[in-house]
Amino acid sequence: RKEVEQDPGPFNVPEGATVAFNCTYSNSASQSFFWYRQDCRKEPKLLMSVYSSGNEDGRFTAQLNRASQYISLLIRDSKLSDSATYLCVVRGFNKFYFGSGTKLNVKP
Amino acid sequence: DTGVSQNPRHKITKRGQNVTFRCDPISEHNRLYWYRQTLGQGPEFLTYFQNEAQLEKSRLLSDRFSAERPKGSFSTLEIQRTEQGDSAMYLCASSFQGPTNEKLFFGSGTQLSVL
């Protein structure tokens, strides 16, 4: 079983839509959680950390449910520039585990 | 530019040749990671260093792969006797492991094509 599982998508949404991605992780001892964004043929870039209390950064909201080992990312008012692959990342003991990513296409 | 730097950006080689990649981390970061990524997959952990010590290697890292970080600064990843299955993006990331949440910062990667 993979450490981090994500729906690969693609999610095709119109501009202005709200879209949500989920991921699950297998190790209950995981310590910290992140969402990274990756554009085609580019390196992953940190989008936001995810905290148990939930956190927001502009149009982006991340939630963590430790009991269900589940992480979510909500994007409101989608922009064309949000089109990318979103990677769910979980830090275990001294190692970061990446999901395969969820592809988002925002269309005009 | 004070980010993570990797070179070369692209490397094309023939099967059986040796290749070496270099990574220069963010200067105040004490940890350096190597990952490999193939199309449609997330990055897969290869190895990491805390300062100059290599603390863990993945089972993905066969004996043809070796990584060094001689003075706790830049790192090199060498692949000997390359195979077509080695074709991938090799990503380096650095972090500061301290009292606050450790976060990874990636370089632009080296795209390896083995012909």
PDB file of C-alpha atoms in Angstrom:
ATOM      1  CA  ARG A   1       0.000   0.000   0.000  1.00  0.00           C
ATOM      2  CA  LYS A   2       1.305   3.470  -0.876  1.00  0.00           C
ATOM      3  CA  GLU A   3       2.086   5.852   1.961  1.00  0.00           C
ATOM      4  CA  VAL A   4       0.000   8.632   0.371  1.00  0.00           C
ATOM      5  CA  GLU A   5      -2.927   8.105  -2.000  1.00  0.00           C
ATOM      6  CA  GLN A   6      -4.544  10.743  -4.191  1.00  0.00           C
ATOM      7  CA  ASP A   7      -7.135  10.750  -6.954  1.00  0.00           C
ATOM      8  CA  PRO A   8      -5.097  11.496 -10.092  1.00  0.00           C
ATOM      9  CA  GLY A   9      -7.956  13.417 -11.764  1.00  0.00           C
ATOM     10  CA  PRO A  10      -7.944  15.335 -13.982  1.00  0.00           C
ATOM     11  CA  PHE A  11     -10.411  17.737 -12.470  1.00  0.00           C
ATOM     12  CA  ASN A  12     -11.704  19.977 -15.268  1.00  0.00           C
ATOM     13  CA  VAL A  13     -13.466  23.043 -13.847  1.00  0.00           C
ATOM     14  CA  PRO A  14     -14.555  26.425 -15.196  1.00  0.00           C
ATOM     15  CA  GLU A  15     -12.996  29.636 -13.960  1.00  0.00           C
ATOM     16  CA  GLY A  16     -14.597  30.788 -10.741  1.00  0.00           C
ATOM     17  CA  ALA A  17     -15.531  27.292  -9.596  1.00  0.00           C
ATOM     18  CA  THR A  18     -14.743  25.804  -6.208  1.00  0.00           C
ATOM     19  CA  VAL A  19     -12.821  22.525  -6.307  1.00  0.00           C
ATOM     20  CA  ALA A  20     -11.698  20.159  -3.568  1.00  0.00           C
ATOM     21  CA  PHE A  21      -8.959  17.527  -3.531  1.00  0.00           C
ATOM     22  CA  ASN A  22      -8.465  14.831  -0.950  1.00  0.00           C
ATOM     23  CA  CYS A  23      -5.705  12.500   0.009  1.00  0.00           C
ATOM     24  CA  THR A  24      -5.259   9.730   2.544  1.00  0.00           C
ATOM     25  CA  TYR A  25      -2.111   8.579   4.299  1.00  0.00           C
ATOM     26  CA  SER A  26      -1.301   5.223   5.813  1.00  0.00           C
ATOM     27  CA  ASN A  27       1.015   5.977   8.744  1.00  0.00           C
ATOM     28  CA  SER A  28      -0.842   7.235  11.792  1.00  0.00           C
ATOM     29  CA  ALA A  29       2.458   8.425  13.294  1.00  0.00           C
ATOM     30  CA  SER A  30       2.972  10.958  10.483  1.00  0.00           C
ATOM     31  CA  GLN A  31       4.098  14.273  11.879  1.00  0.00           C
ATOM     32  CA  SER A  32       3.430  17.043   9.406  1.00  0.00           C
ATOM     33  CA  PHE A  33       1.456  17.601   6.245  1.00  0.00           C
ATOM     34  CA  PHE A  34       1.703  19.806   3.186  1.00  0.00           C
ATOM     35  CA  TRP A  35       0.283  20.604  -0.210  1.00  0.00           C
ATOM     36  CA  TYR A  36       2.750  21.280  -3.020  1.00  0.00           C
ATOM     37  CA  ARG A  37       1.954  22.575  -6.474  1.00  0.00           C
ATOM     38  CA  GLN A  38       3.803  21.299  -9.547  1.00  0.00           C
ATOM     39  CA  ASP A  39       3.564  22.842 -13.008  1.00  0.00           C
ATOM     40  CA  CYS A  40       4.346  20.719 -16.055  1.00  0.00           C
ATOM     41  CA  ARG A  41       8.083  19.851 -16.220  1.00  0.00           C
ATOM     42  CA  LYS A  42       8.838  22.081 -13.223  1.00  0.00           C
ATOM     43  CA  GLU A  43       9.831  21.344  -9.653  1.00  0.00           C
ATOM     44  CA  PRO A  44       7.267  21.021  -6.839  1.00  0.00           C
ATOM     45  CA  LYS A  45       6.701  24.243  -4.908  1.00  0.00           C
ATOM     46  CA  LEU A  46       5.299  24.506  -1.404  1.00  0.00           C
ATOM     47  CA  LEU A  47       1.723  25.747  -1.488  1.00  0.00           C
ATOM     48  CA  MET A  48       0.870  25.468   2.193  1.00  0.00           C
ATOM     49  CA  SER A  49       1.347  23.471   5.355  1.00  0.00           C
ATOM     50  CA  VAL A  50      -1.705  21.724   6.775  1.00  0.00           C
ATOM     51  CA  TYR A  51      -2.562  22.009  10.455  1.00  0.00           C
ATOM     52  CA  SER A  52      -5.005  20.060  12.598  1.00  0.00           C
ATOM     53  CA  SER A  53      -7.091  23.165  13.207  1.00  0.00           C
ATOM     54  CA  GLY A  54      -7.368  23.830   9.478  1.00  0.00           C
ATOM     55  CA  ASN A  55      -5.764  26.797   7.804  1.00  0.00           C
ATOM     56  CA  GLU A  56      -6.475  29.252   5.046  1.00  0.00           C
ATOM     57  CA  ASP A  57      -4.274  31.208   2.662  1.00  0.00           C
ATOM     58  CA  GLY A  58      -6.318  33.477   0.443  1.00  0.00           C
ATOM     59  CA  ARG A  59      -8.466  31.279  -1.819  1.00  0.00           C
ATOM     60  CA  PHE A  60      -6.901  28.078  -0.488  1.00  0.00           C
ATOM     61  CA  THR A  61      -8.097  26.167   2.579  1.00  0.00           C
ATOM     62  CA  ALA A  62      -6.440  23.033   3.911  1.00  0.00           C
ATOM     63  CA  GLN A  63      -7.860  20.610   6.451  1.00  0.00           C
ATOM     64  CA  LEU A  64      -6.384  17.655   8.318  1.00  0.00           C
ATOM     65  CA  ASN A  65      -8.357  14.855   9.929  1.00  0.00           C
ATOM     66  CA  ARG A  66      -5.913  12.780  11.948  1.00  0.00           C
ATOM     67  CA  ALA A  67      -8.534  10.276  13.081  1.00  0.00           C
ATOM     68  CA  SER A  68      -9.414   9.404   9.478  1.00  0.00           C
ATOM     69  CA  GLN A  69      -5.852  10.026   8.168  1.00  0.00           C
ATOM     70  CA  TYR A  70      -7.262  12.332   5.557  1.00  0.00           C
ATOM     71  CA  ILE A  71      -6.087  15.695   4.155  1.00  0.00           C
ATOM     72  CA  SER A  72      -8.030  18.060   1.938  1.00  0.00           C
ATOM     73  CA  LEU A  73      -7.397  21.168  -0.147  1.00  0.00           C
ATOM     74  CA  LEU A  74     -10.192  23.518  -1.203  1.00  0.00           C
ATOM     75  CA  ILE A  75      -9.651  26.115  -3.903  1.00  0.00           C
ATOM     76  CA  ARG A  76     -12.286  28.830  -4.211  1.00  0.00           C
ATOM     77  CA  ASP A  77     -12.826  31.105  -7.212  1.00  0.00           C
ATOM     78  CA  SER A  78     -10.496  29.075  -9.444  1.00  0.00           C
ATOM     79  CA  LYS A  79      -8.182  30.992 -11.775  1.00  0.00           C
ATOM     80  CA  LEU A  80      -6.665  29.814 -15.040  1.00  0.00           C
ATOM     81  CA  SER A  81      -3.297  30.092 -13.307  1.00  0.00           C
ATOM     82  CA  ASP A  82      -4.356  27.457 -10.751  1.00  0.00           C
ATOM     83  CA  SER A  83      -4.033  24.788 -13.474  1.00  0.00           C
ATOM     84  CA  ALA A  84      -1.307  22.458 -12.198  1.00  0.00           C
ATOM     85  CA  THR A  85      -0.776  19.167 -10.379  1.00  0.00           C
ATOM     86  CA  TYR A  86      -1.317  19.287  -6.619  1.00  0.00           C
ATOM     87  CA  LEU A  87       0.826  16.950  -4.550  1.00  0.00           C
ATOM     88  CA  CYS A  88      -0.169  15.817  -1.080  1.00  0.00           C
ATOM     89  CA  VAL A  89       2.911  15.389   1.120  1.00  0.00           C
ATOM     90  CA  VAL A  90       3.245  13.689   4.478  1.00  0.00           C
ATOM     91  CA  ARG A  91       6.302  13.799   6.689  1.00  0.00           C
ATOM     92  CA  GLY A  92       7.061  10.689   8.672  1.00  0.00           C
ATOM     93  CA  PHE A  93      10.218  10.089  10.645  1.00  0.00           C
ATOM     94  CA  ASN A  94      12.848  12.070   8.719  1.00  0.00           C
ATOM     95  CA  LYS A  95      11.241  11.352   5.350  1.00  0.00           C
ATOM     96  CA  PHE A  96       8.712  13.115   3.169  1.00  0.00           C
ATOM     97  CA  TYR A  97       6.257  10.967   1.239  1.00  0.00           C
ATOM     98  CA  PHE A  98       4.555  12.309  -1.864  1.00  0.00           C
ATOM     99  CA  GLY A  99       1.277  11.315  -3.446  1.00  0.00           C
ATOM    100  CA  SER A 100       1.121  10.885  -7.213  1.00  0.00           C
ATOM    101  CA  GLY A 101      -0.666  14.210  -7.531  1.00  0.00           C
ATOM    102  CA  THR A 102      -4.071  15.432  -8.629  1.00  0.00           C
ATOM    103  CA  LYS A 103      -4.216  17.284 -11.917  1.00  0.00           C
ATOM    104  CA  LEU A 104      -6.380  20.401 -12.113  1.00  0.00           C
ATOM    105  CA  ASN A 105      -7.384  22.060 -15.386  1.00  0.00           C
ATOM    106  CA  VAL A 106      -9.179  25.388 -15.027  1.00  0.00           C
ATOM    107  CA  LYS A 107     -10.916  26.359 -18.266  1.00  0.00           C
ATOM    108  CA  PRO A 108     -12.131  29.780 -19.409  1.00  0.00           C
TER     109      PRO A 108
ATOM    110  CA  ASP B   1      19.452  33.565  -6.487  1.00  0.00           C
ATOM    111  CA  THR B   2      19.451  31.961  -3.046  1.00  0.00           C
ATOM    112  CA  GLY B   3      17.300  28.936  -3.938  1.00  0.00           C
ATOM    113  CA  VAL B   4      18.350  25.338  -4.514  1.00  0.00           C
ATOM    114  CA  SER B   5      20.472  25.024  -7.638  1.00  0.00           C
ATOM    115  CA  GLN B   6      20.876  21.879  -9.730  1.00  0.00           C
ATOM    116  CA  ASN B   7      22.962  21.208 -12.779  1.00  0.00           C
ATOM    117  CA  PRO B   8      22.887  20.182 -15.466  1.00  0.00           C
ATOM    118  CA  ARG B   9      19.210  20.850 -16.252  1.00  0.00           C
ATOM    119  CA  HIS B  10      19.206  18.139 -18.905  1.00  0.00           C
ATOM    120  CA  LYS B  11      21.459  15.160 -19.535  1.00  0.00           C
ATOM    121  CA  ILE B  12      21.263  12.761 -22.461  1.00  0.00           C
ATOM    122  CA  THR B  13      23.512   9.747 -22.244  1.00  0.00           C
ATOM    123  CA  LYS B  14      23.959   6.335 -23.794  1.00  0.00           C
ATOM    124  CA  ARG B  15      23.202   3.190 -21.883  1.00  0.00           C
ATOM    125  CA  GLY B  16      26.212   2.029 -19.908  1.00  0.00           C
ATOM    126  CA  GLN B  17      27.722   5.484 -19.399  1.00  0.00           C
ATOM    127  CA  ASN B  18      28.225   7.107 -15.994  1.00  0.00           C
ATOM    128  CA  VAL B  19      26.560  10.405 -15.124  1.00  0.00           C
ATOM    129  CA  THR B  20      26.946  12.814 -12.226  1.00  0.00           C
ATOM    130  CA  PHE B  21      24.543  15.506 -11.063  1.00  0.00           C
ATOM    131  CA  ARG B  22      25.229  18.347  -8.684  1.00  0.00           C
ATOM    132  CA  CYS B  23      23.007  20.094  -6.162  1.00  0.00           C
ATOM    133  CA  ASP B  24      23.739  23.298  -4.245  1.00  0.00           C
ATOM    134  CA  PRO B  25      21.247  23.679  -1.394  1.00  0.00           C
ATOM    135  CA  ILE B  26      20.045  26.841   0.317  1.00  0.00           C
ATOM    136  CA  SER B  27      23.071  27.871   2.351  1.00  0.00           C
ATOM    137  CA  GLU B  28      21.583  27.780   5.853  1.00  0.00           C
ATOM    138  CA  HIS B  29      19.858  24.433   5.313  1.00  0.00           C
ATOM    139  CA  ASN B  30      21.328  21.423   7.092  1.00  0.00           C
ATOM    140  CA  ARG B  31      19.423  18.676   5.274  1.00  0.00           C
ATOM    141  CA  LEU B  32      19.627  17.692   1.644  1.00  0.00           C
ATOM    142  CA  TYR B  33      17.379  15.164  -0.095  1.00  0.00           C
ATOM    143  CA  TRP B  34      17.479  13.448  -3.468  1.00  0.00           C
ATOM    144  CA  TYR B  35      14.256  12.329  -5.128  1.00  0.00           C
ATOM    145  CA  ARG B  36      13.430  10.746  -8.480  1.00  0.00           C
ATOM    146  CA  GLN B  37      10.259  11.483 -10.416  1.00  0.00           C
ATOM    147  CA  THR B  38       8.822   9.801 -13.490  1.00  0.00           C
ATOM    148  CA  LEU B  39       5.902  11.018 -15.575  1.00  0.00           C
ATOM    149  CA  GLY B  40       2.566  10.810 -13.782  1.00  0.00           C
ATOM    150  CA  GLN B  41       4.130   9.905 -10.446  1.00  0.00           C
ATOM    151  CA  GLY B  42       5.051  11.860  -7.369  1.00  0.00           C
ATOM    152  CA  PRO B  43       8.688  12.238  -6.318  1.00  0.00           C
ATOM    153  CA  GLU B  44      10.181   9.062  -4.825  1.00  0.00           C
ATOM    154  CA  PHE B  45      12.702   9.316  -2.000  1.00  0.00           C
ATOM    155  CA  LEU B  46      16.246   8.188  -2.829  1.00  0.00           C
ATOM    156  CA  THR B  47      18.469   9.394   0.004  1.00  0.00           C
ATOM    157  CA  TYR B  48      19.101  12.234   2.427  1.00  0.00           C
ATOM    158  CA  PHE B  49      21.953  13.899   4.275  1.00  0.00           C
ATOM    159  CA  GLN B  50      22.071  15.688   7.587  1.00  0.00           C
ATOM    160  CA  ASN B  51      25.084  17.959   7.135  1.00  0.00           C
ATOM    161  CA  GLU B  52      27.709  15.628   5.594  1.00  0.00           C
ATOM    162  CA  ALA B  53      26.271  12.367   6.976  1.00  0.00           C
ATOM    163  CA  GLN B  54      24.147  10.220   4.667  1.00  0.00           C
ATOM    164  CA  LEU B  55      21.485   9.005   7.077  1.00  0.00           C
ATOM    165  CA  GLU B  56      19.180   6.934   4.928  1.00  0.00           C
ATOM    166  CA  LYS B  57      19.062   5.331   1.483  1.00  0.00           C
ATOM    167  CA  SER B  58      15.996   3.959  -0.235  1.00  0.00           C
ATOM    168  CA  ARG B  59      15.863   0.403  -1.534  1.00  0.00           C
ATOM    169  CA  LEU B  60      15.314   2.105  -4.918  1.00  0.00           C
ATOM    170  CA  LEU B  61      18.942   3.171  -4.742  1.00  0.00           C
ATOM    171  CA  SER B  62      20.795   0.238  -6.279  1.00  0.00           C
ATOM    172  CA  ASP B  63      24.549  -0.155  -5.923  1.00  0.00           C
ATOM    173  CA  ARG B  64      24.933   1.717  -9.221  1.00  0.00           C
ATOM    174  CA  PHE B  65      23.830   4.886  -7.427  1.00  0.00           C
ATOM    175  CA  SER B  66      26.019   6.810  -5.022  1.00  0.00           C
ATOM    176  CA  ALA B  67      25.552  10.181  -3.386  1.00  0.00           C
ATOM    177  CA  GLU B  68      27.961  12.356  -1.480  1.00  0.00           C
ATOM    178  CA  ARG B  69      27.889  15.593   0.423  1.00  0.00           C
ATOM    179  CA  PRO B  70      31.566  15.990   1.251  1.00  0.00           C
ATOM    180  CA  LYS B  71      31.593  19.153   3.341  1.00  0.00           C
ATOM    181  CA  GLY B  72      27.961  19.394   4.265  1.00  0.00           C
ATOM    182  CA  SER B  73      27.350  21.892   1.475  1.00  0.00           C
ATOM    183  CA  PHE B  74      26.786  20.782  -2.143  1.00  0.00           C
ATOM    184  CA  SER B  75      25.934  17.201  -3.021  1.00  0.00           C
ATOM    185  CA  THR B  76      26.552  14.960  -6.020  1.00  0.00           C
ATOM    186  CA  LEU B  77      24.531  12.005  -7.237  1.00  0.00           C
ATOM    187  CA  GLU B  78      26.342   9.571  -9.516  1.00  0.00           C
ATOM    188  CA  ILE B  79      24.746   6.811 -11.549  1.00  0.00           C
ATOM    189  CA  GLN B  80      27.130   4.216 -12.944  1.00  0.00           C
ATOM    190  CA  ARG B  81      26.394   2.025 -15.956  1.00  0.00           C
ATOM    191  CA  THR B  82      23.149   3.811 -16.717  1.00  0.00           C
ATOM    192  CA  GLU B  83      20.116   1.827 -17.864  1.00  0.00           C
ATOM    193  CA  GLN B  84      17.063   3.013 -19.803  1.00  0.00           C
ATOM    194  CA  GLY B  85      14.990   2.596 -16.634  1.00  0.00           C
ATOM    195  CA  ASP B  86      17.096   5.325 -14.997  1.00  0.00           C
ATOM    196  CA  SER B  87      15.480   7.920 -17.282  1.00  0.00           C
ATOM    197  CA  ALA B  88      13.650  10.308 -14.955  1.00  0.00           C
ATOM    198  CA  MET B  89      13.752  13.744 -13.364  1.00  0.00           C
ATOM    199  CA  TYR B  90      16.217  13.806 -10.466  1.00  0.00           C
ATOM    200  CA  LEU B  91      15.180  16.377  -7.903  1.00  0.00           C
ATOM    201  CA  CYS B  92      17.227  17.777  -5.065  1.00  0.00           C
ATOM    202  CA  ALA B  93      15.603  19.461  -2.092  1.00  0.00           C
ATOM    203  CA  SER B  94      16.976  21.099   1.014  1.00  0.00           C
ATOM    204  CA  SER B  95      15.491  21.939   4.377  1.00  0.00           C
ATOM    205  CA  PHE B  96      16.349  23.233   7.790  1.00  0.00           C
ATOM    206  CA  GLN B  97      15.630  20.641  10.424  1.00  0.00           C
ATOM    207  CA  GLY B  98      15.006  22.585  13.607  1.00  0.00           C
ATOM    208  CA  PRO B  99      12.368  23.334  16.220  1.00  0.00           C
ATOM    209  CA  THR B 100       9.769  24.499  13.716  1.00  0.00           C
ATOM    210  CA  ASN B 101       8.035  22.571  10.956  1.00  0.00           C
ATOM    211  CA  GLU B 102      10.604  21.235   8.478  1.00  0.00           C
ATOM    212  CA  LYS B 103       9.725  22.135   4.871  1.00  0.00           C
ATOM    213  CA  LEU B 104      11.318  21.009   1.611  1.00  0.00           C
ATOM    214  CA  PHE B 105      12.492  23.436  -1.061  1.00  0.00           C
ATOM    215  CA  PHE B 106      13.286  21.932  -4.438  1.00  0.00           C
ATOM    216  CA  GLY B 107      15.730  22.746  -7.189  1.00  0.00           C
ATOM    217  CA  SER B 108      14.660  22.751 -10.846  1.00  0.00           C
ATOM    218  CA  GLY B 109      15.793  19.171 -11.283  1.00  0.00           C
ATOM    219  CA  THR B 110      17.998  17.327 -13.754  1.00  0.00           C
ATOM    220  CA  GLN B 111      16.105  15.538 -16.536  1.00  0.00           C
ATOM    221  CA  LEU B 112      18.027  12.381 -17.461  1.00  0.00           C
ATOM    222  CA  SER B 113      17.397  10.556 -20.729  1.00  0.00           C
ATOM    223  CA  VAL B 114      19.209   7.268 -21.252  1.00  0.00           C
ATOM    224  CA  LEU B 115      19.231   6.154 -24.889  1.00  0.00           C
TER     225      LEU B 115
END
